[in-house]
Amino acid sequence: DGGITQSPKYLFRKEGQNVTLSCEQNLNHDAMYWYRQDPGQGLRLIYYSQIVNDFQKGDIAEGYSVSREKKESFPLTVTSAQKNPTAFYLCASSMYSRGWPQHFGDGTRLSIL
Amino acid sequence: KNEVEQSPQNLTAQEGEFITINCSYSVGISALHWLQQHPGGGIVSLFMLSSGKKKHGRLIATINIQEKHSSLHITASHPRDSAVYICAVRWGSKETSGSRLTFGEGTQLTVNP
């Protein structure tokens, strides 16, 4: 079945470390998105990519980086510059580059040790 | 910037009850999306609306563009409906990319047997 796979489900990071969250889709979707979810807040867009080898900053990109070398993969790196990285991270995709998220992954919960 | 307000924040119901979750937004939109987030964190798309009403099984979504308001109804609620329900609005034209989304904080629904 087609879908989005996020791994790992739970991730722990020490202070000062970078960590990369994986997102893979086999839906042949053009666009992919990364969102952050915090308690009491709506999802906020970190980065999105409408096409391979291109990506744009969302509303809260500081302290994060992404790459889109393959259509099916959109990894998110949480760098040490992100001062409050503890959150739930969701990856999503849409069929068209100007669509909106149609499929979501199951998320990765990142915690700081 | 568009604001999205959901009410109530938390809702507890008995099995079989009729459920209504509300979503209000502040500026004109091109479409509104209802999402369901399962306890494990994964998100499923329920409806996308730009006008009128849509029905799928026991779920009904309505939107009033003039009033800038949408409702999600669940008839004959069941414990398996327990989840967080999220409203998201797409502002700008239909040609605008999926980055132009604003999410509500979500409504936590608990249906007791």
PDB file of N, CA and C in Angstrom, chain B residues 1-100:
ATOM      1  N   LYS B   1      -2.618  37.860   8.744  1.00  0.00           N
ATOM      2  CA  LYS B   1      -2.526  36.412   8.683  1.00  0.00           C
ATOM      3  C   LYS B   1      -3.832  35.816   9.182  1.00  0.00           C
ATOM      4  N   ASN B   2      -4.230  34.747   8.522  1.00  0.00           N
ATOM      5  CA  ASN B   2      -5.478  34.108   8.908  1.00  0.00           C
ATOM      6  C   ASN B   2      -5.363  33.445  10.255  1.00  0.00           C
ATOM      7  N   GLU B   3      -6.397  33.590  11.066  1.00  0.00           N
ATOM      8  CA  GLU B   3      -6.462  32.907  12.340  1.00  0.00           C
ATOM      9  C   GLU B   3      -7.540  31.851  12.246  1.00  0.00           C
ATOM     10  N   VAL B   4      -7.298  30.737  12.933  1.00  0.00           N
ATOM     11  CA  VAL B   4      -8.264  29.643  12.958  1.00  0.00           C
ATOM     12  C   VAL B   4      -8.557  29.297  14.406  1.00  0.00           C
ATOM     13  N   GLU B   5      -9.841  29.300  14.741  1.00  0.00           N
ATOM     14  CA  GLU B   5     -10.251  28.986  16.101  1.00  0.00           C
ATOM     15  C   GLU B   5     -11.140  27.772  16.083  1.00  0.00           C
ATOM     16  N   GLN B   6     -10.837  26.807  16.934  1.00  0.00           N
ATOM     17  CA  GLN B   6     -11.686  25.624  17.060  1.00  0.00           C
ATOM     18  C   GLN B   6     -12.333  25.611  18.426  1.00  0.00           C
ATOM     19  N   SER B   7     -13.561  25.071  18.453  1.00  0.00           N
ATOM     20  CA  SER B   7     -14.240  24.894  19.730  1.00  0.00           C
ATOM     21  C   SER B   7     -15.122  23.659  19.677  1.00  0.00           C
ATOM     22  N   PRO B   8     -15.266  22.955  20.802  1.00  0.00           N
ATOM     23  CA  PRO B   8     -14.517  23.179  22.027  1.00  0.00           C
ATOM     24  C   PRO B   8     -13.096  22.618  21.914  1.00  0.00           C
ATOM     25  N   GLN B   9     -12.257  22.891  22.888  1.00  0.00           N
ATOM     26  CA  GLN B   9     -10.912  22.317  22.900  1.00  0.00           C
ATOM     27  C   GLN B   9     -10.962  20.846  23.284  1.00  0.00           C
ATOM     28  N   ASN B  10     -11.848  20.532  24.212  1.00  0.00           N
ATOM     29  CA  ASN B  10     -12.032  19.154  24.678  1.00  0.00           C
ATOM     30  C   ASN B  10     -13.515  18.843  24.709  1.00  0.00           C
ATOM     31  N   LEU B  11     -13.841  17.617  24.343  1.00  0.00           N
ATOM     32  CA  LEU B  11     -15.239  17.216  24.300  1.00  0.00           C
ATOM     33  C   LEU B  11     -15.329  15.753  24.721  1.00  0.00           C
ATOM     34  N   THR B  12     -16.185  15.502  25.706  1.00  0.00           N
ATOM     35  CA  THR B  12     -16.428  14.129  26.159  1.00  0.00           C
ATOM     36  C   THR B  12     -17.885  13.802  25.912  1.00  0.00           C
ATOM     37  N   ALA B  13     -18.140  12.653  25.320  1.00  0.00           N
ATOM     38  CA  ALA B  13     -19.502  12.263  24.972  1.00  0.00           C
ATOM     39  C   ALA B  13     -19.732  10.801  25.329  1.00  0.00           C
ATOM     40  N   GLN B  14     -20.982  10.446  25.415  1.00  0.00           N
ATOM     41  CA  GLN B  14     -21.360   9.046  25.595  1.00  0.00           C
ATOM     42  C   GLN B  14     -21.612   8.439  24.223  1.00  0.00           C
ATOM     43  N   GLU B  15     -21.328   7.166  24.138  1.00  0.00           N
ATOM     44  CA  GLU B  15     -21.555   6.456  22.876  1.00  0.00           C
ATOM     45  C   GLU B  15     -22.974   6.691  22.381  1.00  0.00           C
ATOM     46  N   GLY B  16     -23.101   6.990  21.117  1.00  0.00           N
ATOM     47  CA  GLY B  16     -24.403   7.211  20.508  1.00  0.00           C
ATOM     48  C   GLY B  16     -24.786   8.673  20.377  1.00  0.00           C
ATOM     49  N   GLU B  17     -24.089   9.543  21.086  1.00  0.00           N
ATOM     50  CA  GLU B  17     -24.440  10.958  21.038  1.00  0.00           C
ATOM     51  C   GLU B  17     -24.043  11.590  19.702  1.00  0.00           C
ATOM     52  N   PHE B  18     -24.722  12.675  19.370  1.00  0.00           N
ATOM     53  CA  PHE B  18     -24.422  13.489  18.198  1.00  0.00           C
ATOM     54  C   PHE B  18     -23.367  14.522  18.606  1.00  0.00           C
ATOM     55  N   ILE B  19     -22.292  14.576  17.830  1.00  0.00           N
ATOM     56  CA  ILE B  19     -21.139  15.424  18.162  1.00  0.00           C
ATOM     57  C   ILE B  19     -21.045  16.569  17.159  1.00  0.00           C
ATOM     58  N   THR B  20     -20.731  17.765  17.648  1.00  0.00           N
ATOM     59  CA  THR B  20     -20.439  18.886  16.758  1.00  0.00           C
ATOM     60  C   THR B  20     -19.146  19.554  17.192  1.00  0.00           C
ATOM     61  N   ILE B  21     -18.250  19.742  16.249  1.00  0.00           N
ATOM     62  CA  ILE B  21     -16.998  20.468  16.471  1.00  0.00           C
ATOM     63  C   ILE B  21     -16.994  21.656  15.514  1.00  0.00           C
ATOM     64  N   ASN B  22     -16.623  22.817  16.033  1.00  0.00           N
ATOM     65  CA  ASN B  22     -16.709  24.041  15.251  1.00  0.00           C
ATOM     66  C   ASN B  22     -15.343  24.608  14.895  1.00  0.00           C
ATOM     67  N   CYS B  23     -15.304  25.309  13.764  1.00  0.00           N
ATOM     68  CA  CYS B  23     -14.084  25.943  13.294  1.00  0.00           C
ATOM     69  C   CYS B  23     -14.443  27.296  12.693  1.00  0.00           C
ATOM     70  N   SER B  24     -13.821  28.356  13.183  1.00  0.00           N
ATOM     71  CA  SER B  24     -14.033  29.698  12.640  1.00  0.00           C
ATOM     72  C   SER B  24     -12.701  30.267  12.172  1.00  0.00           C
ATOM     73  N   TYR B  25     -12.759  31.071  11.122  1.00  0.00           N
ATOM     74  CA  TYR B  25     -11.542  31.659  10.578  1.00  0.00           C
ATOM     75  C   TYR B  25     -11.788  33.120  10.259  1.00  0.00           C
ATOM     76  N   SER B  26     -10.693  33.861  10.083  1.00  0.00           N
ATOM     77  CA  SER B  26     -10.835  35.323  10.094  1.00  0.00           C
ATOM     78  C   SER B  26     -10.829  35.976   8.720  1.00  0.00           C
ATOM     79  N   VAL B  27     -10.290  35.326   7.701  1.00  0.00           N
ATOM     80  CA  VAL B  27     -10.245  35.959   6.385  1.00  0.00           C
ATOM     81  C   VAL B  27     -10.752  34.980   5.341  1.00  0.00           C
ATOM     82  N   GLY B  28     -10.930  35.486   4.141  1.00  0.00           N
ATOM     83  CA  GLY B  28     -11.424  34.627   3.070  1.00  0.00           C
ATOM     84  C   GLY B  28     -10.466  33.507   2.754  1.00  0.00           C
ATOM     85  N   ILE B  29     -11.026  32.359   2.461  1.00  0.00           N
ATOM     86  CA  ILE B  29     -10.202  31.188   2.190  1.00  0.00           C
ATOM     87  C   ILE B  29     -10.624  30.565   0.868  1.00  0.00           C
ATOM     88  N   SER B  30      -9.767  29.686   0.346  1.00  0.00           N
ATOM     89  CA  SER B  30     -10.147  28.965  -0.862  1.00  0.00           C
ATOM     90  C   SER B  30     -10.678  27.581  -0.537  1.00  0.00           C
ATOM     91  N   ALA B  31     -10.303  27.046   0.612  1.00  0.00           N
ATOM     92  CA  ALA B  31     -10.810  25.728   1.010  1.00  0.00           C
ATOM     93  C   ALA B  31     -10.518  25.487   2.486  1.00  0.00           C
ATOM     94  N   LEU B  32     -11.248  24.538   3.044  1.00  0.00           N
ATOM     95  CA  LEU B  32     -11.072  24.171   4.448  1.00  0.00           C
ATOM     96  C   LEU B  32     -10.959  22.664   4.526  1.00  0.00           C
ATOM     97  N   HIS B  33     -10.140  22.223   5.445  1.00  0.00           N
ATOM     98  CA  HIS B  33      -9.814  20.807   5.550  1.00  0.00           C
ATOM     99  C   HIS B  33     -10.090  20.325   6.975  1.00  0.00           C
ATOM    100  N   TRP B  34     -10.751  19.179   7.098  1.00  0.00           N
ATOM    101  CA  TRP B  34     -10.887  18.525   8.407  1.00  0.00           C
ATOM    102  C   TRP B  34      -9.996  17.293   8.431  1.00  0.00           C
ATOM    103  N   LEU B  35      -9.231  17.173   9.513  1.00  0.00           N
ATOM    104  CA  LEU B  35      -8.282  16.079   9.690  1.00  0.00           C
ATOM    105  C   LEU B  35      -8.567  15.369  11.003  1.00  0.00           C
ATOM    106  N   GLN B  36      -8.200  14.095  11.064  1.00  0.00           N
ATOM    107  CA  GLN B  36      -8.343  13.316  12.290  1.00  0.00           C
ATOM    108  C   GLN B  36      -6.958  12.808  12.700  1.00  0.00           C
ATOM    109  N   GLN B  37      -6.586  13.098  13.945  1.00  0.00           N
ATOM    110  CA  GLN B  37      -5.294  12.634  14.439  1.00  0.00           C
ATOM    111  C   GLN B  37      -5.523  11.536  15.480  1.00  0.00           C
ATOM    112  N   HIS B  38      -5.009  10.349  15.176  1.00  0.00           N
ATOM    113  CA  HIS B  38      -5.192   9.204  16.060  1.00  0.00           C
ATOM    114  C   HIS B  38      -4.310   9.329  17.278  1.00  0.00           C
ATOM    115  N   PRO B  39      -4.626   8.583  18.355  1.00  0.00           N
ATOM    116  CA  PRO B  39      -3.815   8.666  19.578  1.00  0.00           C
ATOM    117  C   PRO B  39      -2.334   8.432  19.334  1.00  0.00           C
ATOM    118  N   GLY B  40      -1.984   7.624  18.365  1.00  0.00           N
ATOM    119  CA  GLY B  40      -0.562   7.400  18.081  1.00  0.00           C
ATOM    120  C   GLY B  40       0.117   8.555  17.371  1.00  0.00           C
ATOM    121  N   GLY B  41      -0.665   9.494  16.852  1.00  0.00           N
ATOM    122  CA  GLY B  41      -0.094  10.684  16.231  1.00  0.00           C
ATOM    123  C   GLY B  41      -0.332  10.802  14.743  1.00  0.00           C
ATOM    124  N   GLY B  42      -0.617   9.697  14.055  1.00  0.00           N
ATOM    125  CA  GLY B  42      -0.830   9.770  12.620  1.00  0.00           C
ATOM    126  C   GLY B  42      -2.080  10.554  12.273  1.00  0.00           C
ATOM    127  N   ILE B  43      -2.051  11.227  11.140  1.00  0.00           N
ATOM    128  CA  ILE B  43      -3.161  12.088  10.714  1.00  0.00           C
ATOM    129  C   ILE B  43      -3.777  11.536   9.442  1.00  0.00           C
ATOM    130  N   VAL B  44      -5.107  11.587   9.421  1.00  0.00           N
ATOM    131  CA  VAL B  44      -5.868  11.132   8.260  1.00  0.00           C
ATOM    132  C   VAL B  44      -6.738  12.286   7.782  1.00  0.00           C
ATOM    133  N   SER B  45      -6.785  12.461   6.481  1.00  0.00           N
ATOM    134  CA  SER B  45      -7.639  13.497   5.920  1.00  0.00           C
ATOM    135  C   SER B  45      -9.080  13.005   5.899  1.00  0.00           C
ATOM    136  N   LEU B  46     -10.015  13.828   6.394  1.00  0.00           N
ATOM    137  CA  LEU B  46     -11.424  13.460   6.399  1.00  0.00           C
ATOM    138  C   LEU B  46     -12.179  14.128   5.251  1.00  0.00           C
ATOM    139  N   PHE B  47     -12.091  15.440   5.196  1.00  0.00           N
ATOM    140  CA  PHE B  47     -12.825  16.200   4.183  1.00  0.00           C
ATOM    141  C   PHE B  47     -12.008  17.394   3.720  1.00  0.00           C
ATOM    142  N   MET B  48     -12.270  17.791   2.471  1.00  0.00           N
ATOM    143  CA  MET B  48     -11.855  19.093   1.995  1.00  0.00           C
ATOM    144  C   MET B  48     -13.101  19.781   1.430  1.00  0.00           C
ATOM    145  N   LEU B  49     -13.347  21.008   1.891  1.00  0.00           N
ATOM    146  CA  LEU B  49     -14.567  21.730   1.518  1.00  0.00           C
ATOM    147  C   LEU B  49     -14.222  23.110   0.997  1.00  0.00           C
ATOM    148  N   SER B  50     -14.942  23.529  -0.030  1.00  0.00           N
ATOM    149  CA  SER B  50     -14.874  24.939  -0.401  1.00  0.00           C
ATOM    150  C   SER B  50     -16.255  25.577  -0.335  1.00  0.00           C
ATOM    151  N   SER B  51     -17.293  24.749  -0.273  1.00  0.00           N
ATOM    152  CA  SER B  51     -18.657  25.267  -0.102  1.00  0.00           C
ATOM    153  C   SER B  51     -19.564  24.109   0.293  1.00  0.00           C
ATOM    154  N   GLY B  52     -20.726  24.459   0.873  1.00  0.00           N
ATOM    155  CA  GLY B  52     -21.767  23.473   1.097  1.00  0.00           C
ATOM    156  C   GLY B  52     -21.483  22.448   2.160  1.00  0.00           C
ATOM    157  N   LYS B  53     -21.683  21.206   1.796  1.00  0.00           N
ATOM    158  CA  LYS B  53     -21.724  20.118   2.762  1.00  0.00           C
ATOM    159  C   LYS B  53     -21.180  18.858   2.111  1.00  0.00           C
ATOM    160  N   LYS B  54     -20.476  18.059   2.940  1.00  0.00           N
ATOM    161  CA  LYS B  54     -20.037  16.751   2.475  1.00  0.00           C
ATOM    162  C   LYS B  54     -20.330  15.727   3.554  1.00  0.00           C
ATOM    163  N   LYS B  55     -20.604  14.497   3.116  1.00  0.00           N
ATOM    164  CA  LYS B  55     -20.939  13.425   4.052  1.00  0.00           C
ATOM    165  C   LYS B  55     -20.143  12.189   3.693  1.00  0.00           C
ATOM    166  N   HIS B  56     -19.639  11.526   4.751  1.00  0.00           N
ATOM    167  CA  HIS B  56     -18.952  10.258   4.542  1.00  0.00           C
ATOM    168  C   HIS B  56     -19.250   9.378   5.738  1.00  0.00           C
ATOM    169  N   GLY B  57     -20.106   8.398   5.519  1.00  0.00           N
ATOM    170  CA  GLY B  57     -20.492   7.536   6.634  1.00  0.00           C
ATOM    171  C   GLY B  57     -21.217   8.329   7.700  1.00  0.00           C
ATOM    172  N   ARG B  58     -20.719   8.263   8.929  1.00  0.00           N
ATOM    173  CA  ARG B  58     -21.349   8.993  10.042  1.00  0.00           C
ATOM    174  C   ARG B  58     -20.804  10.410  10.195  1.00  0.00           C
ATOM    175  N   LEU B  59     -19.923  10.810   9.334  1.00  0.00           N
ATOM    176  CA  LEU B  59     -19.313  12.134   9.419  1.00  0.00           C
ATOM    177  C   LEU B  59     -19.943  13.080   8.400  1.00  0.00           C
ATOM    178  N   ILE B  60     -20.221  14.299   8.867  1.00  0.00           N
ATOM    179  CA  ILE B  60     -20.773  15.333   7.997  1.00  0.00           C
ATOM    180  C   ILE B  60     -19.985  16.607   8.241  1.00  0.00           C
ATOM    181  N   ALA B  61     -19.565  17.258   7.177  1.00  0.00           N
ATOM    182  CA  ALA B  61     -18.866  18.533   7.306  1.00  0.00           C
ATOM    183  C   ALA B  61     -19.629  19.583   6.524  1.00  0.00           C
ATOM    184  N   THR B  62     -19.784  20.753   7.132  1.00  0.00           N
ATOM    185  CA  THR B  62     -20.466  21.869   6.476  1.00  0.00           C
ATOM    186  C   THR B  62     -19.577  23.100   6.545  1.00  0.00           C
ATOM    187  N   ILE B  63     -19.786  23.992   5.612  1.00  0.00           N
ATOM    188  CA  ILE B  63     -19.056  25.252   5.628  1.00  0.00           C
ATOM    189  C   ILE B  63     -19.975  26.373   5.196  1.00  0.00           C
ATOM    190  N   ASN B  64     -19.881  27.504   5.903  1.00  0.00           N
ATOM    191  CA  ASN B  64     -20.642  28.711   5.552  1.00  0.00           C
ATOM    192  C   ASN B  64     -19.606  29.787   5.249  1.00  0.00           C
ATOM    193  N   ILE B  65     -19.405  30.054   3.982  1.00  0.00           N
ATOM    194  CA  ILE B  65     -18.350  30.974   3.554  1.00  0.00           C
ATOM    195  C   ILE B  65     -18.625  32.390   4.072  1.00  0.00           C
ATOM    196  N   GLN B  66     -19.884  32.804   4.037  1.00  0.00           N
ATOM    197  CA  GLN B  66     -20.224  34.166   4.484  1.00  0.00           C
ATOM    198  C   GLN B  66     -19.949  34.338   5.971  1.00  0.00           C
ATOM    199  N   GLU B  67     -20.284  33.308   6.752  1.00  0.00           N
ATOM    200  CA  GLU B  67     -20.080  33.369   8.197  1.00  0.00           C
ATOM    201  C   GLU B  67     -18.645  33.013   8.589  1.00  0.00           C
ATOM    202  N   LYS B  68     -17.833  32.530   7.651  1.00  0.00           N
ATOM    203  CA  LYS B  68     -16.457  32.091   7.921  1.00  0.00           C
ATOM    204  C   LYS B  68     -16.455  31.038   9.034  1.00  0.00           C
ATOM    205  N   HIS B  69     -17.233  30.001   8.813  1.00  0.00           N
ATOM    206  CA  HIS B  69     -17.436  28.999   9.854  1.00  0.00           C
ATOM    207  C   HIS B  69     -17.679  27.640   9.218  1.00  0.00           C
ATOM    208  N   SER B  70     -17.120  26.619   9.859  1.00  0.00           N
ATOM    209  CA  SER B  70     -17.348  25.245   9.431  1.00  0.00           C
ATOM    210  C   SER B  70     -17.640  24.385  10.653  1.00  0.00           C
ATOM    211  N   SER B  71     -18.419  23.345  10.447  1.00  0.00           N
ATOM    212  CA  SER B  71     -18.701  22.395  11.514  1.00  0.00           C
ATOM    213  C   SER B  71     -18.444  20.983  11.025  1.00  0.00           C
ATOM    214  N   LEU B  72     -17.975  20.164  11.954  1.00  0.00           N
ATOM    215  CA  LEU B  72     -17.837  18.730  11.712  1.00  0.00           C
ATOM    216  C   LEU B  72     -18.798  18.036  12.662  1.00  0.00           C
ATOM    217  N   HIS B  73     -19.685  17.218  12.098  1.00  0.00           N
ATOM    218  CA  HIS B  73     -20.654  16.491  12.908  1.00  0.00           C
ATOM    219  C   HIS B  73     -20.354  15.000  12.841  1.00  0.00           C
ATOM    220  N   ILE B  74     -20.554  14.347  13.964  1.00  0.00           N
ATOM    221  CA  ILE B  74     -20.449  12.881  14.012  1.00  0.00           C
ATOM    222  C   ILE B  74     -21.769  12.358  14.553  1.00  0.00           C
ATOM    223  N   THR B  75     -22.448  11.552  13.765  1.00  0.00           N
ATOM    224  CA  THR B  75     -23.699  10.975  14.237  1.00  0.00           C
ATOM    225  C   THR B  75     -23.419   9.603  14.858  1.00  0.00           C
ATOM    226  N   ALA B  76     -24.247   9.234  15.835  1.00  0.00           N
ATOM    227  CA  ALA B  76     -24.120   7.928  16.504  1.00  0.00           C
ATOM    228  C   ALA B  76     -22.667   7.657  16.891  1.00  0.00           C
ATOM    229  N   SER B  77     -22.098   8.542  17.691  1.00  0.00           N
ATOM    230  CA  SER B  77     -20.674   8.450  18.021  1.00  0.00           C
ATOM    231  C   SER B  77     -20.321   7.115  18.684  1.00  0.00           C
ATOM    232  N   HIS B  78     -19.080   6.734  18.489  1.00  0.00           N
ATOM    233  CA  HIS B  78     -18.572   5.448  18.961  1.00  0.00           C
ATOM    234  C   HIS B  78     -17.211   5.674  19.604  1.00  0.00           C
ATOM    235  N   PRO B  79     -16.820   4.851  20.571  1.00  0.00           N
ATOM    236  CA  PRO B  79     -15.492   5.028  21.185  1.00  0.00           C
ATOM    237  C   PRO B  79     -14.344   5.086  20.183  1.00  0.00           C
ATOM    238  N   ARG B  80     -14.480   4.417  19.055  1.00  0.00           N
ATOM    239  CA  ARG B  80     -13.383   4.468  18.074  1.00  0.00           C
ATOM    240  C   ARG B  80     -13.273   5.824  17.387  1.00  0.00           C
ATOM    241  N   ASP B  81     -14.257   6.695  17.603  1.00  0.00           N
ATOM    242  CA  ASP B  81     -14.167   8.066  17.079  1.00  0.00           C
ATOM    243  C   ASP B  81     -13.266   8.940  17.950  1.00  0.00           C
ATOM    244  N   SER B  82     -12.856   8.435  19.097  1.00  0.00           N
ATOM    245  CA  SER B  82     -12.004   9.215  19.999  1.00  0.00           C
ATOM    246  C   SER B  82     -10.697   9.544  19.296  1.00  0.00           C
ATOM    247  N   ALA B  83     -10.427  10.829  19.181  1.00  0.00           N
ATOM    248  CA  ALA B  83      -9.249  11.302  18.444  1.00  0.00           C
ATOM    249  C   ALA B  83      -9.194  12.820  18.589  1.00  0.00           C
ATOM    250  N   VAL B  84      -8.169  13.414  18.016  1.00  0.00           N
ATOM    251  CA  VAL B  84      -8.108  14.873  17.903  1.00  0.00           C
ATOM    252  C   VAL B  84      -8.557  15.244  16.494  1.00  0.00           C
ATOM    253  N   TYR B  85      -9.472  16.176  16.407  1.00  0.00           N
ATOM    254  CA  TYR B  85      -9.987  16.624  15.114  1.00  0.00           C
ATOM    255  C   TYR B  85      -9.441  18.026  14.844  1.00  0.00           C
ATOM    256  N   ILE B  86      -8.828  18.177  13.686  1.00  0.00           N
ATOM    257  CA  ILE B  86      -8.113  19.402  13.355  1.00  0.00           C
ATOM    258  C   ILE B  86      -8.730  20.040  12.117  1.00  0.00           C
ATOM    259  N   CYS B  87      -8.949  21.324  12.220  1.00  0.00           N
ATOM    260  CA  CYS B  87      -9.419  22.124  11.100  1.00  0.00           C
ATOM    261  C   CYS B  87      -8.221  22.871  10.501  1.00  0.00           C
ATOM    262  N   ALA B  88      -8.110  22.904   9.199  1.00  0.00           N
ATOM    263  CA  ALA B  88      -7.041  23.645   8.536  1.00  0.00           C
ATOM    264  C   ALA B  88      -7.643  24.434   7.390  1.00  0.00           C
ATOM    265  N   VAL B  89      -7.213  25.687   7.231  1.00  0.00           N
ATOM    266  CA  VAL B  89      -7.751  26.501   6.144  1.00  0.00           C
ATOM    267  C   VAL B  89      -6.651  26.846   5.165  1.00  0.00           C
ATOM    268  N   ARG B  90      -7.040  26.862   3.919  1.00  0.00           N
ATOM    269  CA  ARG B  90      -6.131  27.222   2.848  1.00  0.00           C
ATOM    270  C   ARG B  90      -6.512  28.625   2.395  1.00  0.00           C
ATOM    271  N   TRP B  91      -5.627  29.563   2.580  1.00  0.00           N
ATOM    272  CA  TRP B  91      -5.958  30.921   2.197  1.00  0.00           C
ATOM    273  C   TRP B  91      -5.188  31.310   0.950  1.00  0.00           C
ATOM    274  N   GLY B  92      -5.707  32.285   0.228  1.00  0.00           N
ATOM    275  CA  GLY B  92      -5.166  32.624  -1.073  1.00  0.00           C
ATOM    276  C   GLY B  92      -5.948  31.899  -2.146  1.00  0.00           C
ATOM    277  N   SER B  93      -5.457  32.014  -3.361  1.00  0.00           N
ATOM    278  CA  SER B  93      -6.166  31.420  -4.493  1.00  0.00           C
ATOM    279  C   SER B  93      -5.926  29.926  -4.543  1.00  0.00           C
ATOM    280  N   LYS B  94      -6.688  29.259  -5.378  1.00  0.00           N
ATOM    281  CA  LYS B  94      -6.532  27.818  -5.517  1.00  0.00           C
ATOM    282  C   LYS B  94      -5.166  27.465  -6.098  1.00  0.00           C
ATOM    283  N   GLU B  95      -4.559  28.458  -6.762  1.00  0.00           N
ATOM    284  CA  GLU B  95      -3.263  28.183  -7.349  1.00  0.00           C
ATOM    285  C   GLU B  95      -2.128  28.330  -6.335  1.00  0.00           C
ATOM    286  N   THR B  96      -2.453  28.826  -5.161  1.00  0.00           N
ATOM    287  CA  THR B  96      -1.432  29.005  -4.147  1.00  0.00           C
ATOM    288  C   THR B  96      -0.930  27.660  -3.655  1.00  0.00           C
ATOM    289  N   SER B  97       0.333  27.594  -3.348  1.00  0.00           N
ATOM    290  CA  SER B  97       0.911  26.323  -2.918  1.00  0.00           C
ATOM    291  C   SER B  97       0.390  25.913  -1.555  1.00  0.00           C
ATOM    292  N   GLY B  98       0.649  24.673  -1.233  1.00  0.00           N
ATOM    293  CA  GLY B  98       0.203  24.133   0.047  1.00  0.00           C
ATOM    294  C   GLY B  98       0.881  24.747   1.248  1.00  0.00           C
ATOM    295  N   SER B  99       1.790  25.667   1.029  1.00  0.00           N
ATOM    296  CA  SER B  99       2.403  26.323   2.180  1.00  0.00           C
ATOM    297  C   SER B  99       1.432  27.282   2.846  1.00  0.00           C
ATOM    298  N   ARG B 100       0.389  27.673   2.128  1.00  0.00           N
ATOM    299  CA  ARG B 100      -0.540  28.656   2.681  1.00  0.00           C
ATOM    300  C   ARG B 100      -1.670  27.961   3.431  1.00  0.00           C
TER     301      ARG B 100
END
